[in-house]
Amino acid sequence: MMPRCARLITPLTAACAATLLVACGSGEEEPQAPGDEQILDKQWQVVSINTTPDAASTIPESIPQAPTLSFGESTLVGTTGCTQMVGKVTYSANEERQNIQDGNRLHFDEVDYDETAQDCHGASVWADNLLRNLISTGRDFHYTVNSNNQLVLELITDEVDSPSIKLVSLGN
């Protein structure tokens, strides 16, 4: 004969296992990592600017103000680390205009930069120059969120190793 305690545990264990199986198959989405695929309404910090395969690309942690970008439905605001920028953007996929969630291509319709700060020097100037050269009116980029939850902007060119900008989310 089974002890009374064992008789209670067995049905309880079965009920818990059934509840877990139902929860697993419920179709509810699991919580996303902090760097989910949402691009809008976030501040993105530039972590690397890749212009050529053999050139330095990582933004040094020691710079006073890291470059950041924030995307809207048709706008861009940000900083190069030396100056502020604003812009108008268009998103598309397969040659058709899209919203940012459904697109994969970004066109800079207009980009304006403020005057460079007087106290900008060193690695900040390096980042400022590269970003100004890449993010400019008329430029087109493919954009994706990679497996490391980084937003990757890759300049559309005929080059094998196109210049790119990698960014990480700083949240909302």
Coordinates of N, CA, C and O in Angstrom, one line a residue:
M1 N 0.8 -1.2 0.0 CA 0.0 0.0 0.0 C 0.9 1.2 0.0 O 1.9 1.3 0.7
M2 N 0.5 2.3 -0.8 CA 1.3 3.5 -0.9 C 1.0 4.4 0.3 O -0.1 4.6 0.7
P3 N 2.1 5.0 0.8 CA 1.9 6.0 2.0 C 1.0 7.1 1.5 O 1.0 7.5 0.4
R4 N 0.3 7.7 2.5 CA -0.7 8.8 2.2 C 0.0 10.0 1.5 O -0.5 10.6 0.6
C5 N 1.2 10.3 2.0 CA 2.0 11.4 1.4 C 2.3 11.2 -0.1 O 2.1 12.1 -0.9
A6 N 2.7 10.0 -0.4 CA 3.0 9.7 -1.8 C 1.8 9.7 -2.7 O 1.9 10.1 -3.8
R7 N 0.6 9.3 -2.1 CA -0.6 9.4 -2.9 C -1.0 10.8 -3.2 O -1.5 11.1 -4.3
L8 N -0.7 11.8 -2.4 CA -1.0 13.2 -2.6 C 0.1 13.8 -3.6 O -0.3 14.6 -4.4
I9 N 1.3 13.5 -3.5 CA 2.4 14.0 -4.3 C 2.2 13.6 -5.8 O 2.3 14.5 -6.6
T10 N 1.9 12.4 -6.0 CA 1.7 11.9 -7.4 C 0.7 12.7 -8.2 O 1.0 13.2 -9.3
P11 N -0.5 12.9 -7.7 CA -1.5 13.7 -8.5 C -1.0 15.2 -8.6 O -1.3 15.8 -9.6
L12 N -0.4 15.7 -7.5 CA 0.1 17.1 -7.5 C 1.1 17.3 -8.6 O 1.1 18.2 -9.4
T13 N 2.0 16.3 -8.7 CA 3.1 16.3 -9.7 C 2.5 16.3 -11.1 O 2.9 17.0 -12.0
A14 N 1.6 15.4 -11.3 CA 0.9 15.3 -12.6 C 0.2 16.6 -13.0 O 0.3 17.0 -14.1
A15 N -0.5 17.2 -12.0 CA -1.2 18.5 -12.3 C -0.2 19.6 -12.6 O -0.4 20.3 -13.6
C16 N 0.9 19.7 -11.9 CA 2.0 20.7 -12.2 C 2.6 20.4 -13.6 O 2.7 21.4 -14.4
A17 N 2.8 19.2 -14.0 CA 3.4 18.9 -15.3 C 2.4 19.2 -16.4 O 2.8 19.8 -17.4
A18 N 1.1 18.9 -16.2 CA 0.1 19.3 -17.2 C 0.0 20.8 -17.3 O -0.1 21.3 -18.5
T19 N 0.1 21.5 -16.2 CA 0.0 23.0 -16.3 C 1.2 23.5 -17.1 O 1.1 24.4 -17.9
L20 N 2.4 23.0 -16.8 CA 3.6 23.4 -17.6 C 3.5 23.1 -19.1 O 3.8 23.9 -19.9
L21 N 3.0 21.9 -19.4 CA 2.8 21.6 -20.8 C 1.8 22.5 -21.5 O 2.0 23.0 -22.6
V22 N 0.7 22.8 -20.8 CA -0.3 23.7 -21.4 C 0.3 25.1 -21.6 O 0.2 25.8 -22.6
A23 N 1.1 25.6 -20.6 CA 1.7 26.9 -20.7 C 2.7 26.9 -21.9 O 2.8 27.9 -22.6
C24 N 3.5 25.9 -22.1 CA 4.5 25.8 -23.2 C 3.8 25.9 -24.5 O 4.3 26.5 -25.4
G25 N 2.7 25.3 -24.7 CA 2.0 25.2 -26.0 C 0.9 26.3 -26.1 O 0.1 26.2 -27.0
S26 N 0.9 27.3 -25.2 CA -0.2 28.3 -25.3 C -0.1 29.3 -26.4 O -1.0 30.0 -26.7
G27 N 1.1 29.3 -27.0 CA 1.3 30.3 -28.1 C 1.6 31.7 -27.7 O 1.8 32.6 -28.5
E28 N 1.7 31.9 -26.4 CA 2.1 33.2 -25.8 C 3.5 33.5 -26.2 O 4.4 32.6 -26.1
E29 N 3.8 34.7 -26.6 CA 5.2 35.1 -26.9 C 6.0 35.2 -25.6 O 5.6 35.6 -24.6
E30 N 7.3 34.7 -25.7 CA 8.2 34.8 -24.6 C 8.7 36.2 -24.6 O 8.8 36.9 -25.6
P31 N 9.1 36.7 -23.4 CA 9.6 38.1 -23.3 C 10.8 38.3 -24.2 O 11.6 37.3 -24.3
Q32 N 10.9 39.4 -24.8 CA 12.1 39.7 -25.7 C 13.3 40.2 -24.8 O 13.1 40.7 -23.8
A33 N 14.5 40.0 -25.4 CA 15.7 40.5 -24.7 C 15.6 42.0 -24.8 O 14.9 42.6 -25.6
P34 N 16.3 42.7 -23.9 CA 16.3 44.2 -23.9 C 16.6 44.8 -25.3 O 16.2 45.9 -25.6
G35 N 17.4 44.1 -26.1 CA 17.7 44.6 -27.4 C 16.8 44.0 -28.5 O 17.3 43.6 -29.5
D36 N 15.5 43.9 -28.2 CA 14.6 43.3 -29.2 C 14.7 44.0 -30.5 O 15.4 45.0 -30.7
E37 N 13.9 43.5 -31.5 CA 14.0 44.1 -32.9 C 13.4 45.4 -33.1 O 13.3 45.9 -34.2
Q38 N 12.8 46.0 -32.0 CA 12.2 47.3 -32.2 C 13.3 48.3 -32.4 O 14.3 48.4 -31.7
I39 N 13.1 49.1 -33.5 CA 14.1 50.1 -33.8 C 13.7 51.5 -33.4 O 14.5 52.3 -33.0
L40 N 12.4 51.8 -33.6 CA 11.8 53.1 -33.2 C 11.8 53.3 -31.7 O 11.8 52.4 -31.0
D41 N 11.8 54.6 -31.3 CA 11.6 55.0 -29.9 C 12.7 54.4 -29.0 O 12.5 54.1 -27.9
K42 N 13.9 54.3 -29.6 CA 15.0 53.9 -28.8 C 16.2 54.8 -29.1 O 16.3 55.3 -30.2
Q43 N 17.1 54.9 -28.2 CA 18.3 55.6 -28.5 C 19.4 54.5 -28.8 O 19.5 53.6 -28.0
W44 N 20.1 54.6 -29.9 CA 21.1 53.6 -30.3 C 22.4 54.3 -30.2 O 22.7 55.3 -30.8
Q45 N 23.4 53.6 -29.5 CA 24.7 54.1 -29.4 C 25.6 53.4 -30.4 O 25.6 52.2 -30.6
V46 N 26.4 54.2 -31.2 CA 27.3 53.7 -32.1 C 28.5 53.0 -31.4 O 29.1 53.6 -30.5
V47 N 28.7 51.7 -31.7 CA 29.8 51.0 -31.1 C 30.9 50.7 -32.1 O 32.1 50.5 -31.7
S48 N 30.6 50.8 -33.4 CA 31.7 50.6 -34.4 C 31.3 51.3 -35.7 O 30.1 51.3 -36.1
I49 N 32.3 51.8 -36.4 CA 32.1 52.4 -37.7 C 33.2 51.7 -38.6 O 34.4 51.9 -38.4
N50 N 32.7 50.8 -39.5 CA 33.6 50.0 -40.3 C 33.7 50.6 -41.7 O 32.7 50.6 -42.5
T51 N 34.8 51.2 -42.1 CA 34.9 51.8 -43.4 C 35.7 50.9 -44.4 O 35.5 50.9 -45.5
T52 N 36.8 50.2 -43.8 CA 37.5 49.3 -44.6 C 37.9 48.1 -43.7 O 38.0 48.3 -42.5
P53 N 38.1 46.9 -44.3 CA 38.4 45.7 -43.4 C 39.6 45.9 -42.5 O 39.6 45.3 -41.4
D54 N 40.6 46.6 -42.9 CA 41.8 46.7 -42.1 C 41.9 48.0 -41.2 O 42.9 48.2 -40.5
A55 N 40.8 48.9 -41.2 CA 40.9 50.1 -40.5 C 40.3 49.9 -39.1 O 39.4 49.1 -38.9
A56 N 40.8 50.7 -38.1 CA 40.2 50.6 -36.8 C 38.7 51.0 -36.9 O 38.3 51.8 -37.7
S57 N 37.9 50.3 -36.0 CA 36.4 50.6 -36.2 C 35.7 50.8 -34.9 O 34.6 51.3 -34.9
T58 N 36.2 50.3 -33.8 CA 35.5 50.4 -32.5 C 35.6 51.8 -31.9 O 36.6 52.4 -31.9
I59 N 34.4 52.2 -31.4 CA 34.4 53.5 -30.7 C 35.0 53.3 -29.4 O 34.5 52.5 -28.6
P60 N 36.1 54.1 -29.0 CA 36.7 53.9 -27.7 C 35.8 54.3 -26.6 O 35.0 55.2 -26.7
E61 N 35.8 53.5 -25.5 CA 35.0 53.8 -24.3 C 35.4 55.1 -23.7 O 34.6 55.7 -22.9
S62 N 36.6 55.6 -24.0 CA 37.1 56.7 -23.3 C 36.6 58.1 -23.9 O 36.9 59.1 -23.3
I63 N 35.9 58.0 -25.0 CA 35.5 59.3 -25.6 C 34.4 60.0 -24.7 O 33.6 59.3 -24.1
P64 N 34.4 61.3 -24.6 CA 33.5 62.0 -23.7 C 32.0 61.8 -24.0 O 31.2 61.6 -23.1
Q65 N 31.6 61.7 -25.2 CA 30.2 61.5 -25.6 C 30.2 60.6 -26.8 O 30.6 60.9 -27.9
A66 N 29.7 59.4 -26.6 CA 29.6 58.4 -27.7 C 28.5 58.9 -28.7 O 27.5 59.5 -28.3
P67 N 28.7 58.6 -29.9 CA 27.7 59.0 -31.0 C 26.4 58.1 -30.7 O 26.5 57.0 -30.4
T68 N 25.3 58.8 -30.9 CA 24.0 58.1 -30.8 C 23.1 58.5 -31.9 O 23.2 59.6 -32.5
L69 N 22.1 57.6 -32.2 CA 21.1 57.9 -33.2 C 19.7 57.4 -32.7 O 19.7 56.4 -32.0
S70 N 18.7 58.1 -33.0 CA 17.3 57.7 -32.7 C 16.5 57.9 -34.0 O 16.5 58.9 -34.6
F71 N 15.7 56.9 -34.3 CA 14.9 56.9 -35.5 C 13.4 57.1 -35.2 O 12.9 56.5 -34.3
G72 N 12.8 57.9 -36.0 CA 11.3 58.0 -36.0 C 10.7 57.5 -37.3 O 11.5 56.9 -38.1
E73 N 9.4 57.6 -37.4 CA 8.8 57.1 -38.6 C 9.4 57.7 -39.9 O 9.4 57.1 -40.9
S74 N 9.8 59.0 -39.9 CA 10.4 59.6 -41.0 C 11.5 60.6 -40.6 O 11.9 61.4 -41.4
T75 N 12.1 60.4 -39.4 CA 13.1 61.3 -38.9 C 14.2 60.6 -38.3 O 14.1 59.4 -37.9
L76 N 15.3 61.3 -38.1 CA 16.5 60.9 -37.4 C 17.0 62.0 -36.6 O 17.1 63.1 -37.1
V77 N 17.4 61.7 -35.4 CA 18.1 62.7 -34.5 C 19.3 62.0 -33.9 O 19.2 60.8 -33.7
G78 N 20.4 62.7 -33.7 CA 21.5 62.1 -33.0 C 22.6 63.0 -32.8 O 22.5 64.2 -33.0
T79 N 23.8 62.4 -32.5 CA 25.0 63.2 -32.2 C 26.2 62.3 -32.8 O 26.1 61.1 -32.7
T80 N 27.1 63.0 -33.3 CA 28.4 62.4 -33.7 C 29.4 62.2 -32.6 O 30.4 61.6 -32.8
G81 N 29.0 62.8 -31.5 CA 30.0 62.9 -30.4 C 30.6 64.3 -30.3 O 31.1 64.7 -29.3
C82 N 30.5 65.0 -31.4 CA 31.0 66.4 -31.5 C 29.9 67.4 -31.8 O 30.1 68.6 -31.6
T83 N 28.9 66.9 -32.4 CA 27.8 67.8 -32.9 C 26.5 67.1 -33.0 O 26.5 65.8 -33.1
Q84 N 25.4 67.8 -33.0 CA 24.0 67.3 -33.2 C 23.7 67.1 -34.6 O 24.2 67.9 -35.5
M85 N 22.9 66.2 -35.0 CA 22.4 66.0 -36.3 C 20.9 65.8 -36.3 O 20.4 65.2 -35.4
V86 N 20.2 66.2 -37.4 CA 18.8 65.9 -37.6 C 18.7 65.5 -39.1 O 19.5 65.9 -39.9
G87 N 17.7 64.7 -39.4 CA 17.5 64.3 -40.7 C 16.1 63.8 -41.0 O 15.3 63.5 -40.1
K88 N 15.8 63.7 -42.3 CA 14.6 63.1 -42.8 C 14.9 61.8 -43.5 O 15.9 61.8 -44.3
V89 N 14.2 60.7 -43.2 CA 14.5 59.4 -43.8 C 13.3 58.8 -44.4 O 12.2 59.1 -44.1
T90 N 13.5 57.8 -45.3 CA 12.5 57.0 -46.0 C 12.9 55.6 -45.9 O 14.1 55.2 -46.1
Y91 N 12.0 54.7 -45.5 CA 12.2 53.3 -45.4 C 11.6 52.6 -46.6 O 10.5 53.0 -47.0
S92 N 12.2 51.5 -47.1 CA 11.6 50.8 -48.2 C 12.0 49.3 -48.1 O 13.0 48.9 -47.4
A93 N 11.4 48.5 -49.0 CA 11.8 47.1 -49.2 C 11.3 46.8 -50.6 O 10.2 47.1 -51.0
N94 N 12.2 46.1 -51.3 CA 11.8 45.7 -52.7 C 11.3 46.9 -53.5 O 10.3 46.8 -54.2
E95 N 12.0 48.0 -53.4 CA 11.7 49.2 -54.2 C 10.4 49.9 -53.8 O 9.9 50.8 -54.5
E96 N 9.7 49.4 -52.8 CA 8.4 50.0 -52.3 C 8.6 50.6 -51.0 O 9.2 50.1 -50.1
R97 N 8.0 51.8 -50.8 CA 8.0 52.5 -49.5 C 7.4 51.7 -48.4 O 6.3 51.1 -48.7
Q98 N 8.0 51.6 -47.3 CA 7.5 50.8 -46.1 C 7.7 51.6 -44.9 O 8.3 52.7 -44.8
N99 N 7.1 51.1 -43.8 CA 7.4 51.6 -42.5 C 8.7 51.0 -42.0 O 9.2 50.0 -42.6
I100 N 9.3 51.4 -40.9 CA 10.6 50.9 -40.5 C 10.6 49.4 -40.1 O 11.5 48.7 -40.4
Q101 N 9.4 49.0 -39.6 CA 9.3 47.6 -39.2 C 9.3 46.6 -40.4 O 9.8 45.5 -40.3
D102 N 8.7 47.1 -41.5 CA 8.6 46.2 -42.6 C 9.6 46.4 -43.7 O 9.7 45.7 -44.7
G103 N 10.4 47.5 -43.5 CA 11.4 47.8 -44.5 C 12.8 47.1 -44.2 O 12.9 46.4 -43.2
N104 N 13.7 47.3 -45.1 CA 15.1 46.8 -44.9 C 16.1 47.7 -45.5 O 17.3 47.5 -45.5
R105 N 15.6 48.9 -46.0 CA 16.5 49.8 -46.7 C 16.1 51.2 -46.1 O 14.9 51.6 -46.0
L106 N 17.1 52.0 -45.9 CA 17.0 53.3 -45.3 C 17.6 54.3 -46.3 O 18.8 54.2 -46.7
H107 N 16.9 55.4 -46.6 CA 17.4 56.4 -47.5 C 17.4 57.7 -46.7 O 16.4 58.1 -46.1
F108 N 18.5 58.4 -46.7 CA 18.6 59.7 -46.0 C 18.2 60.8 -47.0 O 19.0 61.2 -47.9
D109 N 17.0 61.3 -46.8 CA 16.4 62.3 -47.7 C 17.1 63.6 -47.5 O 17.3 64.4 -48.4
E110 N 17.4 63.9 -46.2 CA 18.1 65.2 -45.8 C 18.8 65.0 -44.5 O 18.2 64.3 -43.6
V111 N 20.0 65.4 -44.4 CA 20.7 65.4 -43.1 C 21.4 66.7 -42.9 O 22.1 67.2 -43.8
D112 N 21.2 67.3 -41.7 CA 21.9 68.5 -41.3 C 22.6 68.4 -40.0 O 22.2 67.7 -39.1
Y113 N 23.8 68.9 -40.0 CA 24.7 68.9 -38.8 C 24.9 70.3 -38.2 O 25.0 71.2 -39.0
D114 N 24.9 70.4 -36.9 CA 25.2 71.7 -36.3 C 26.7 71.9 -36.4 O 27.5 71.0 -36.9
E115 N 27.2 73.0 -35.9 CA 28.6 73.3 -35.9 C 29.3 72.4 -34.9 O 28.8 72.0 -33.9
T116 N 30.5 72.0 -35.3 CA 31.3 71.1 -34.4 C 31.7 71.8 -33.1 O 32.2 73.0 -33.2
A117 N 31.6 71.1 -32.0 CA 32.0 71.7 -30.7 C 33.5 72.1 -30.7 O 34.3 71.3 -31.2
Q118 N 33.8 73.2 -30.1 CA 35.2 73.7 -30.0 C 36.1 72.7 -29.2 O 37.3 72.5 -29.6
D119 N 35.5 72.0 -28.2 CA 36.3 71.1 -27.4 C 36.4 69.7 -27.9 O 36.8 68.7 -27.2
C120 N 36.0 69.5 -29.2 CA 36.0 68.1 -29.8 C 37.4 67.8 -30.2 O 38.0 68.6 -31.0
H121 N 37.9 66.6 -29.8 CA 39.3 66.3 -30.2 C 39.5 64.7 -30.1 O 38.6 64.0 -29.6
G122 N 40.6 64.3 -30.6 CA 40.9 62.9 -30.5 C 40.0 61.9 -31.2 O 39.5 62.1 -32.4
A123 N 39.6 60.9 -30.5 CA 38.7 59.8 -31.1 C 37.3 60.4 -31.4 O 36.6 59.9 -32.3
S124 N 36.9 61.5 -30.7 CA 35.6 62.1 -31.0 C 35.6 62.7 -32.4 O 34.6 62.6 -33.2
V125 N 36.7 63.3 -32.8 CA 36.8 63.9 -34.2 C 36.9 62.8 -35.2 O 36.2 62.9 -36.2
W126 N 37.6 61.7 -34.9 CA 37.6 60.5 -35.8 C 36.2 60.0 -36.1 O 35.8 59.8 -37.2
A127 N 35.4 59.8 -35.0 CA 34.0 59.3 -35.1 C 33.1 60.3 -35.9 O 32.4 60.0 -36.8
D128 N 33.3 61.6 -35.5 CA 32.5 62.7 -36.2 C 32.8 62.7 -37.7 O 31.8 62.7 -38.5
N129 N 34.0 62.6 -38.1 CA 34.4 62.6 -39.5 C 33.8 61.4 -40.3 O 33.2 61.6 -41.4
L130 N 33.9 60.2 -39.7 CA 33.4 59.0 -40.3 C 31.9 59.1 -40.5 O 31.3 58.7 -41.5
L131 N 31.2 59.5 -39.4 CA 29.8 59.5 -39.5 C 29.3 60.6 -40.4 O 28.3 60.3 -41.2
R132 N 29.9 61.7 -40.5 CA 29.5 62.8 -41.5 C 29.7 62.3 -42.9 O 28.9 62.6 -43.8
N133 N 30.7 61.5 -43.2 CA 31.0 60.9 -44.5 C 30.0 59.8 -44.9 O 29.6 59.7 -46.0
L134 N 29.5 59.1 -43.9 CA 28.6 58.0 -44.1 C 27.1 58.4 -44.1 O 26.4 58.1 -45.0
I135 N 26.8 59.2 -43.1 CA 25.4 59.6 -42.9 C 25.2 61.0 -43.6 O 25.5 62.0 -43.0
S136 N 24.8 61.0 -44.8 CA 24.7 62.2 -45.6 C 23.5 62.1 -46.5 O 23.0 61.0 -46.9
T137 N 23.0 63.3 -46.9 CA 21.8 63.3 -47.9 C 22.1 62.5 -49.1 O 23.2 62.5 -49.7
G138 N 21.1 61.7 -49.4 CA 21.1 60.9 -50.6 C 21.7 59.5 -50.4 O 21.7 58.6 -51.4
R139 N 22.3 59.2 -49.3 CA 22.9 57.9 -49.0 C 21.8 56.8 -48.7 O 20.8 57.1 -48.1
D140 N 22.1 55.6 -49.1 CA 21.2 54.4 -48.9 C 21.9 53.4 -48.0 O 23.1 53.0 -48.3
F141 N 21.2 52.8 -47.1 CA 21.7 51.7 -46.2 C 20.7 50.6 -46.2 O 19.5 50.8 -46.1
H142 N 21.2 49.3 -46.1 CA 20.4 48.2 -45.6 C 20.5 48.2 -44.1 O 21.5 48.6 -43.6
Y143 N 19.4 47.9 -43.5 CA 19.4 47.8 -42.0 C 18.8 46.5 -41.5 O 17.9 46.0 -42.1
T144 N 19.5 46.0 -40.4 CA 19.0 44.7 -39.8 C 19.3 44.8 -38.3 O 20.2 45.6 -37.9
V145 N 18.7 44.0 -37.5 CA 19.0 43.8 -36.1 C 19.7 42.4 -36.1 O 19.0 41.4 -36.4
N146 N 21.0 42.3 -35.8 CA 21.6 41.0 -35.8 C 21.4 40.2 -34.6 O 20.7 40.6 -33.7
S147 N 22.0 39.0 -34.5 CA 21.8 38.1 -33.4 C 22.3 38.6 -32.1 O 22.0 38.1 -31.0
N148 N 23.2 39.6 -32.1 CA 23.7 40.2 -30.9 C 22.9 41.4 -30.5 O 23.3 42.2 -29.7
N149 N 21.7 41.6 -31.1 CA 20.8 42.7 -30.8 C 21.4 44.0 -31.1 O 21.3 45.0 -30.4
Q150 N 22.2 44.0 -32.2 CA 22.8 45.3 -32.7 C 22.1 45.7 -33.9 O 21.8 44.8 -34.8
L151 N 21.9 47.0 -34.0 CA 21.3 47.5 -35.3 C 22.5 47.7 -36.2 O 23.5 48.4 -35.8
V152 N 22.4 47.2 -37.4 CA 23.6 47.3 -38.4 C 23.0 48.0 -39.6 O 22.1 47.6 -40.2
L153 N 23.7 49.1 -39.9 CA 23.4 49.9 -41.1 C 24.6 49.7 -42.0 O 25.7 50.0 -41.7
E154 N 24.3 49.1 -43.2 CA 25.4 48.8 -44.2 C 25.1 49.7 -45.4 O 24.1 49.6 -46.1
L155 N 26.1 50.5 -45.7 CA 26.0 51.4 -46.9 C 25.8 50.5 -48.2 O 26.6 49.5 -48.4
I156 N 24.9 50.9 -49.0 CA 24.7 50.2 -50.3 C 25.7 50.7 -51.3 O 25.6 51.8 -51.7
T157 N 26.6 49.8 -51.6 CA 27.7 50.1 -52.6 C 27.9 48.9 -53.4 O 27.4 47.8 -53.2
D158 N 28.8 49.0 -54.4 CA 29.2 47.8 -55.2 C 30.4 47.1 -54.6 O 30.9 46.1 -55.1
E159 N 30.9 47.6 -53.4 CA 32.1 47.1 -52.8 C 31.7 45.7 -52.1 O 30.6 45.5 -51.7
V160 N 32.7 44.8 -52.0 CA 32.5 43.6 -51.4 C 32.3 43.8 -49.9 O 31.4 43.3 -49.2
D161 N 33.2 44.6 -49.3 CA 33.1 45.0 -47.8 C 32.6 46.4 -47.8 O 33.3 47.3 -47.6
S162 N 31.2 46.6 -47.8 CA 30.7 47.9 -47.7 C 30.8 48.5 -46.3 O 30.8 47.8 -45.3
P163 N 31.0 49.8 -46.2 CA 31.1 50.4 -44.9 C 29.8 50.2 -44.1 O 28.7 50.1 -44.7
S164 N 30.0 50.1 -42.8 CA 28.8 49.8 -42.0 C 29.0 50.5 -40.6 O 30.1 50.9 -40.2
I165 N 27.8 50.7 -40.0 CA 27.8 51.3 -38.6 C 27.0 50.3 -37.8 O 25.9 49.8 -38.1
K166 N 27.6 49.9 -36.6 CA 26.9 49.0 -35.7 C 26.5 49.8 -34.4 O 27.3 50.6 -33.9
L167 N 25.3 49.6 -34.0 CA 24.8 50.3 -32.8 C 24.1 49.3 -31.8 O 23.6 48.3 -32.2
V168 N 24.2 49.7 -30.6 CA 23.5 48.9 -29.5 C 22.4 49.8 -28.9 O 22.6 51.0 -28.8
S169 N 21.4 49.2 -28.5 CA 20.2 49.9 -27.9 C 20.5 50.4 -26.5 O 21.0 49.6 -25.7
L170 N 20.2 51.6 -26.2 CA 20.3 52.2 -24.9 C 18.9 52.2 -24.2 O 18.7 52.8 -23.2
G171 N 17.9 51.6 -24.9 CA 16.6 51.5 -24.4 C 15.8 52.6 -24.9 O 16.1 53.3 -25.8
N172 N 14.6 52.8 -24.2 CA 13.7 53.9 -24.7 C 14.2 55.2 -24.3 O 14.9 55.5 -23.4

